[in-house]
């Protein structure tokens, strides 16, 4: 070989030896000039919870609480007053009894109504030691056979003192419809010697506690009577006499 012979060197591919790693970091972008632009990580919008101060009680709530408290207080005071009055006076219902029943008239009228007149003797007993009873106007007493009212009368107005027993004579009169049918039923019942009658009492009264007169109440009563006869102007024997009374405010 001559000295002028050229040595052959391997050709190096510059592009092949270029680094394979990206020149721009991951997550960045390049600008028009080729400079990388760093991108910030996305920010999360976290909702902000605002705490409100506790609300004060409204006027309506306070008013309701005061009203309920006042009502409870009044109930307690009323209950204590009633309890004190009960212990102080020991109230008892008056007792009533039918002493005698006399039929002075029982006949059919021309208009086929049944006319009846009864004379009733009643005993009223007030067992209370510290309570008086005012019997006001409007008291009524009536006699019934089944669902038919035979007669009715007024109770007298009077005052009954402490532990007092009062005898009352009351006249009852009345006319009943369907007199012939009613008279026939009474005569058939009389043959058995047991005629059931209902005596009903409706008496408005006012109670006196010591010197204090209370408001009016009503005494409602019913006496189940069984008599042996309904003959006029004859002595009638009362075989059964069961009375029950109650107060109605």
mmCIF file of C-alpha atoms in Angstrom:
data_model
loop_
_atom_site.group_PDB
_atom_site.id
_atom_site.type_symbol
_atom_site.label_atom_id
_atom_site.label_comp_id
_atom_site.label_asym_id
_atom_site.label_seq_id
_atom_site.Cartn_x
_atom_site.Cartn_y
_atom_site.Cartn_z
ATOM 1 C CA UNK A 1 0.000 0.000 0.000
ATOM 2 C CA UNK A 2 1.103 3.448 -0.771
ATOM 3 C CA UNK A 3 1.417 6.212 1.669
ATOM 4 C CA UNK A 4 -1.341 8.046 -0.105
ATOM 5 C CA UNK A 5 -3.784 5.330 0.637
ATOM 6 C CA UNK A 6 -6.628 6.745 2.663
ATOM 7 C CA UNK A 7 -7.694 5.193 5.841
ATOM 8 C CA UNK A 8 -11.372 4.322 6.070
ATOM 9 C CA UNK A 9 -13.033 5.238 9.346
ATOM 10 C CA UNK A 10 -16.510 4.107 10.235
ATOM 11 C CA UNK A 11 -19.163 6.717 9.718
ATOM 12 C CA UNK A 12 -20.888 7.602 12.925
ATOM 13 C CA UNK A 13 -24.643 8.280 12.688
ATOM 14 C CA UNK A 14 -25.158 11.316 14.807
ATOM 15 C CA UNK A 15 -28.953 10.941 14.841
ATOM 16 C CA UNK A 16 -28.639 7.326 15.898
ATOM 17 C CA UNK A 17 -26.475 8.267 18.861
ATOM 18 C CA UNK A 18 -28.840 10.993 19.991
ATOM 19 C CA UNK A 19 -30.191 10.350 23.438
ATOM 20 C CA UNK A 20 -33.552 8.618 23.469
ATOM 21 C CA UNK A 21 -34.680 10.327 26.673
ATOM 22 C CA UNK A 22 -37.006 13.243 25.994
ATOM 23 C CA UNK A 23 -35.443 16.642 26.334
ATOM 24 C CA UNK A 24 -38.666 18.059 27.731
ATOM 25 C CA UNK A 25 -39.605 16.776 31.140
ATOM 26 C CA UNK A 26 -42.832 14.786 31.465
ATOM 27 C CA UNK A 27 -45.808 16.945 32.051
ATOM 28 C CA UNK A 28 -44.260 20.074 30.448
ATOM 29 C CA UNK A 29 -44.869 21.720 27.130
ATOM 30 C CA UNK A 30 -42.630 23.591 24.824
ATOM 31 C CA UNK A 31 -43.032 27.120 23.762
ATOM 32 C CA UNK A 32 -42.647 28.432 20.280
ATOM 33 C CA UNK A 33 -38.961 29.013 21.023
ATOM 34 C CA UNK A 34 -38.550 25.430 22.141
ATOM 35 C CA UNK A 35 -38.187 26.210 25.819
ATOM 36 C CA UNK A 36 -40.093 23.866 28.077
ATOM 37 C CA UNK A 37 -42.999 25.323 30.018
ATOM 38 C CA UNK A 38 -43.585 23.773 33.406
ATOM 39 C CA UNK A 39 -47.223 22.849 34.008
ATOM 40 C CA UNK A 40 -48.590 23.137 37.555
ATOM 41 C CA UNK A 41 -50.627 20.245 38.906
ATOM 42 C CA UNK A 42 -54.386 20.890 38.832
ATOM 43 C CA UNK A 43 -55.817 22.338 42.043
ATOM 44 C CA UNK A 44 -58.858 20.760 43.736
ATOM 45 C CA UNK A 45 -61.759 23.010 44.681
ATOM 46 C CA UNK A 46 -62.512 21.956 48.265
ATOM 47 C CA UNK A 47 -65.820 23.380 49.493
ATOM 48 C CA UNK A 48 -65.493 25.584 52.501
ATOM 49 C CA UNK A 49 -67.978 24.783 55.242
ATOM 50 C CA UNK A 50 -69.009 27.881 57.060
ATOM 51 C CA UNK A 51 -70.178 27.339 60.619
ATOM 52 C CA UNK A 52 -73.050 29.555 61.665
ATOM 53 C CA UNK A 53 -73.475 30.686 65.211
ATOM 54 C CA UNK A 54 -76.393 28.981 67.052
ATOM 55 C CA UNK A 55 -79.660 30.781 66.624
ATOM 56 C CA UNK A 56 -81.258 32.383 69.618
ATOM 57 C CA UNK A 57 -84.732 31.265 70.725
ATOM 58 C CA UNK A 58 -87.424 33.154 68.965
ATOM 59 C CA UNK A 59 -90.047 35.167 70.807
ATOM 60 C CA UNK A 60 -92.724 32.684 69.742
ATOM 61 C CA UNK A 61 -90.875 29.785 71.378
ATOM 62 C CA UNK A 62 -90.398 31.743 74.589
ATOM 63 C CA UNK A 63 -94.059 32.734 74.612
ATOM 64 C CA UNK A 64 -95.132 29.103 74.129
ATOM 65 C CA UNK A 65 -92.917 27.928 76.978
ATOM 66 C CA UNK A 66 -94.283 30.597 79.296
ATOM 67 C CA UNK A 67 -97.865 29.750 78.350
ATOM 68 C CA UNK A 68 -97.382 26.022 79.010
ATOM 69 C CA UNK A 69 -95.703 26.767 82.327
ATOM 70 C CA UNK A 70 -98.543 29.077 83.352
ATOM 71 C CA UNK A 71 -101.191 26.476 82.429
ATOM 72 C CA UNK A 72 -99.401 23.778 84.423
ATOM 73 C CA UNK A 73 -99.117 26.128 87.388
ATOM 74 C CA UNK A 74 -102.848 26.916 87.236
ATOM 75 C CA UNK A 75 -103.683 23.195 87.064
ATOM 76 C CA UNK A 76 -101.533 22.516 90.106
ATOM 77 C CA UNK A 77 -103.134 25.395 92.042
ATOM 78 C CA UNK A 78 -106.648 24.261 91.036
ATOM 79 C CA UNK A 79 -105.924 20.659 92.027
ATOM 80 C CA UNK A 80 -104.520 21.766 95.374
ATOM 81 C CA UNK A 81 -107.577 23.965 96.004
ATOM 82 C CA UNK A 82 -110.011 21.163 95.166
ATOM 83 C CA UNK A 83 -108.086 18.770 97.376
ATOM 84 C CA UNK A 84 -108.107 21.242 100.258
ATOM 85 C CA UNK A 85 -111.865 21.847 99.908
ATOM 86 C CA UNK A 86 -112.554 18.114 99.786
ATOM 87 C CA UNK A 87 -110.539 17.468 102.940
ATOM 88 C CA UNK A 88 -112.092 20.456 104.708
ATOM 89 C CA UNK A 89 -115.774 19.837 103.851
ATOM 90 C CA UNK A 90 -115.961 16.116 103.001
ATOM 91 C CA UNK A 91 -118.862 16.548 100.505
ATOM 92 C CA UNK A 92 -121.506 13.839 100.171
ATOM 93 C CA UNK A 93 -124.439 13.483 97.804
ATOM 94 C CA UNK A 94 -127.876 14.038 99.350
ATOM 95 C CA UNK A 95 -130.146 11.024 99.768
ATOM 96 C CA UNK A 96 -133.734 10.779 98.547
ATOM 97 C CA UNK A 97 -136.442 8.215 99.118
ATOM 98 C CA UNK A 98 -140.067 7.790 98.034
ATOM 99 C CA UNK A 99 -142.175 7.365 101.150
ATOM 100 C CA UNK A 100 -145.597 6.943 99.548
ATOM 101 C CA UNK A 101 -147.381 7.130 96.224
ATOM 102 C CA UNK A 102 -151.080 7.764 95.894
ATOM 103 C CA UNK A 103 -153.109 7.902 92.681
ATOM 104 C CA UNK A 104 -155.959 10.349 93.079
ATOM 105 C CA UNK A 105 -157.105 10.180 89.464
ATOM 106 C CA UNK A 106 -156.448 7.913 86.472
ATOM 107 C CA UNK A 107 -158.940 8.012 83.598
ATOM 108 C CA UNK A 108 -159.466 8.277 79.850
ATOM 109 C CA UNK A 109 -160.502 11.653 78.445
ATOM 110 C CA UNK A 110 -162.901 12.191 75.564
ATOM 111 C CA UNK A 111 -159.946 12.845 73.247
ATOM 112 C CA UNK A 112 -158.593 9.383 74.176
ATOM 113 C CA UNK A 113 -155.720 10.763 76.221
ATOM 114 C CA UNK A 114 -154.896 9.289 79.617
ATOM 115 C CA UNK A 115 -155.149 11.735 82.501
ATOM 116 C CA UNK A 116 -153.199 10.924 85.671
ATOM 117 C CA UNK A 117 -152.769 12.639 89.036
ATOM 118 C CA UNK A 118 -150.269 11.241 91.525
ATOM 119 C CA UNK A 119 -149.471 12.492 95.046
ATOM 120 C CA UNK A 120 -145.892 11.686 96.029
ATOM 121 C CA UNK A 121 -144.209 12.076 99.423
ATOM 122 C CA UNK A 122 -140.439 12.418 99.227
ATOM 123 C CA UNK A 123 -137.770 12.558 101.921
ATOM 124 C CA UNK A 124 -134.623 14.585 101.148
ATOM 125 C CA UNK A 125 -131.655 14.051 103.445
ATOM 126 C CA UNK A 126 -128.554 16.274 103.464
ATOM 127 C CA UNK A 127 -125.848 14.315 105.344
ATOM 128 C CA UNK A 128 -123.148 17.016 105.083
ATOM 129 C CA UNK A 129 -121.925 18.718 108.249
ATOM 130 C CA UNK A 130 -120.577 21.880 106.582
ATOM 131 C CA UNK A 131 -122.497 22.073 103.286
ATOM 132 C CA UNK A 132 -125.931 23.559 102.665
ATOM 133 C CA UNK A 133 -128.043 23.039 99.546
ATOM 134 C CA UNK A 134 -130.175 25.651 97.761
ATOM 135 C CA UNK A 135 -132.913 24.032 95.652
ATOM 136 C CA UNK A 136 -133.530 26.549 92.884
ATOM 137 C CA UNK A 137 -136.535 27.091 90.627
ATOM 138 C CA UNK A 138 -137.028 24.742 87.706
ATOM 139 C CA UNK A 139 -136.846 21.425 89.555
ATOM 140 C CA UNK A 140 -139.065 18.746 88.021
ATOM 141 C CA UNK A 141 -140.197 15.258 88.982
ATOM 142 C CA UNK A 142 -142.038 12.875 86.652
ATOM 143 C CA UNK A 143 -143.489 9.365 86.613
ATOM 144 C CA UNK A 144 -143.034 7.081 83.592
ATOM 145 C CA UNK A 145 -144.413 3.727 82.527
ATOM 146 C CA UNK A 146 -141.994 2.157 80.011
ATOM 147 C CA UNK A 147 -141.427 5.011 77.531
ATOM 148 C CA UNK A 148 -144.634 6.955 78.271
ATOM 149 C CA UNK A 149 -144.666 9.857 80.714
ATOM 150 C CA UNK A 150 -147.793 9.635 82.855
ATOM 151 C CA UNK A 151 -147.494 12.842 84.890
ATOM 152 C CA UNK A 152 -145.112 15.556 86.037
ATOM 153 C CA UNK A 153 -144.790 18.155 88.807
ATOM 154 C CA UNK A 154 -142.564 20.941 90.120
ATOM 155 C CA UNK A 155 -140.204 20.675 93.060
ATOM 156 C CA UNK A 156 -140.465 23.527 95.586
ATOM 157 C CA UNK A 157 -137.721 26.098 96.021
ATOM 158 C CA UNK A 158 -136.110 25.913 99.462
ATOM 159 C CA UNK A 159 -132.821 25.835 101.367
ATOM 160 C CA UNK A 160 -131.701 22.692 103.159
ATOM 161 C CA UNK A 161 -129.227 23.210 105.969
ATOM 162 C CA UNK A 162 -126.481 20.997 107.377
ATOM 163 C CA UNK A 163 -127.526 17.447 108.279
ATOM 164 C CA UNK A 164 -131.150 18.319 107.602
ATOM 165 C CA UNK A 165 -134.046 16.038 106.652
ATOM 166 C CA UNK A 166 -136.888 17.620 104.667
ATOM 167 C CA UNK A 167 -140.252 16.080 103.809
ATOM 168 C CA UNK A 168 -141.763 17.090 100.448
ATOM 169 C CA UNK A 169 -145.336 16.656 99.186
ATOM 170 C CA UNK A 170 -145.410 16.935 95.398
ATOM 171 C CA UNK A 171 -148.495 16.772 93.167
ATOM 172 C CA UNK A 172 -147.932 15.319 89.680
ATOM 173 C CA UNK A 173 -150.405 15.703 86.835
ATOM 174 C CA UNK A 174 -150.304 14.993 83.117
ATOM 175 C CA UNK A 175 -151.939 13.659 79.959
ATOM 176 C CA UNK A 176 -150.453 10.884 77.830
ATOM 177 C CA UNK A 177 -151.171 10.164 74.173
ATOM 178 C CA UNK A 178 -152.608 6.800 73.023
ATOM 179 C CA UNK A 179 -154.559 6.634 76.254
ATOM 180 C CA UNK A 180 -156.628 3.532 75.450
ATOM 181 C CA UNK A 181 -153.574 1.452 74.560
ATOM 182 C CA UNK A 182 -151.710 2.678 77.618
ATOM 183 C CA UNK A 183 -154.642 2.069 79.963
ATOM 184 C CA UNK A 184 -155.053 -1.481 78.633
ATOM 185 C CA UNK A 185 -151.358 -2.210 79.225
ATOM 186 C CA UNK A 186 -151.535 -0.837 82.792
ATOM 187 C CA UNK A 187 -154.597 -2.942 83.598
ATOM 188 C CA UNK A 188 -152.940 -6.112 82.324
ATOM 189 C CA UNK A 189 -149.798 -5.324 84.324
ATOM 190 C CA UNK A 190 -151.879 -4.641 87.429
ATOM 191 C CA UNK A 191 -153.287 -8.166 87.320
ATOM 192 C CA UNK A 192 -149.810 -9.512 88.062
ATOM 193 C CA UNK A 193 -149.598 -7.406 91.226
ATOM 194 C CA UNK A 194 -146.354 -5.772 90.082
ATOM 195 C CA UNK A 195 -146.474 -2.537 88.089
ATOM 196 C CA UNK A 196 -143.037 -1.082 87.245
ATOM 197 C CA UNK A 197 -142.787 2.716 87.319
ATOM 198 C CA UNK A 198 -139.857 5.091 86.834
ATOM 199 C CA UNK A 199 -139.709 8.258 88.892
ATOM 200 C CA UNK A 200 -137.213 10.756 87.436
ATOM 201 C CA UNK A 201 -135.828 13.823 89.206
ATOM 202 C CA UNK A 202 -134.196 16.877 87.656
ATOM 203 C CA UNK A 203 -133.235 19.460 90.291
ATOM 204 C CA UNK A 204 -131.002 22.518 89.831
ATOM 205 C CA UNK A 205 -129.169 23.250 93.092
ATOM 206 C CA UNK A 206 -126.473 25.567 94.425
ATOM 207 C CA UNK A 207 -124.038 24.346 97.056
ATOM 208 C CA UNK A 208 -123.094 26.539 100.013
ATOM 209 C CA UNK A 209 -119.611 25.933 101.432
ATOM 210 C CA UNK A 210 -119.461 27.743 104.734
ATOM 211 C CA UNK A 211 -120.566 31.266 103.783
ATOM 212 C CA UNK A 212 -119.671 30.874 100.103
ATOM 213 C CA UNK A 213 -122.476 30.050 97.653
ATOM 214 C CA UNK A 214 -121.149 28.164 94.644
ATOM 215 C CA UNK A 215 -122.521 28.147 91.123
ATOM 216 C CA UNK A 216 -125.505 26.031 90.110
ATOM 217 C CA UNK A 217 -125.249 22.329 89.369
ATOM 218 C CA UNK A 218 -127.908 19.718 88.593
ATOM 219 C CA UNK A 219 -129.004 16.716 90.582
ATOM 220 C CA UNK A 220 -130.240 13.987 88.259
ATOM 221 C CA UNK A 221 -131.935 10.971 89.765
ATOM 222 C CA UNK A 222 -134.058 7.965 88.898
ATOM 223 C CA UNK A 223 -136.046 5.720 91.183
ATOM 224 C CA UNK A 224 -137.145 2.288 90.007
ATOM 225 C CA UNK A 225 -140.478 1.591 91.706
ATOM 226 C CA UNK A 226 -142.640 -1.495 91.728
ATOM 227 C CA UNK A 227 -146.196 -0.994 93.042
ATOM 228 C CA UNK A 228 -148.960 -3.511 93.527
ATOM 229 C CA UNK A 229 -151.835 -1.458 92.128
ATOM 230 C CA UNK A 230 -152.861 1.651 90.216
ATOM 231 C CA UNK A 231 -156.368 1.913 91.616
ATOM 232 C CA UNK A 232 -157.421 5.476 92.311
ATOM 233 C CA UNK A 233 -157.888 6.630 95.908
ATOM 234 C CA UNK A 234 -156.493 3.393 97.314
ATOM 235 C CA UNK A 235 -153.391 2.801 99.389
ATOM 236 C CA UNK A 236 -150.625 1.674 97.035
ATOM 237 C CA UNK A 237 -147.909 -0.554 98.381
ATOM 238 C CA UNK A 238 -144.380 0.130 97.092
ATOM 239 C CA UNK A 239 -142.740 -3.285 96.795
ATOM 240 C CA UNK A 240 -139.378 -2.072 95.439
ATOM 241 C CA UNK A 241 -137.673 1.296 95.656
ATOM 242 C CA UNK A 242 -134.224 1.643 94.110
ATOM 243 C CA UNK A 243 -132.974 5.237 93.672
ATOM 244 C CA UNK A 244 -129.764 6.496 92.107
ATOM 245 C CA UNK A 245 -128.624 10.115 91.931
ATOM 246 C CA UNK A 246 -125.677 11.959 90.435
ATOM 247 C CA UNK A 247 -124.391 15.488 89.995
ATOM 248 C CA UNK A 248 -124.111 17.136 86.593
ATOM 249 C CA UNK A 249 -121.895 20.204 86.384
#
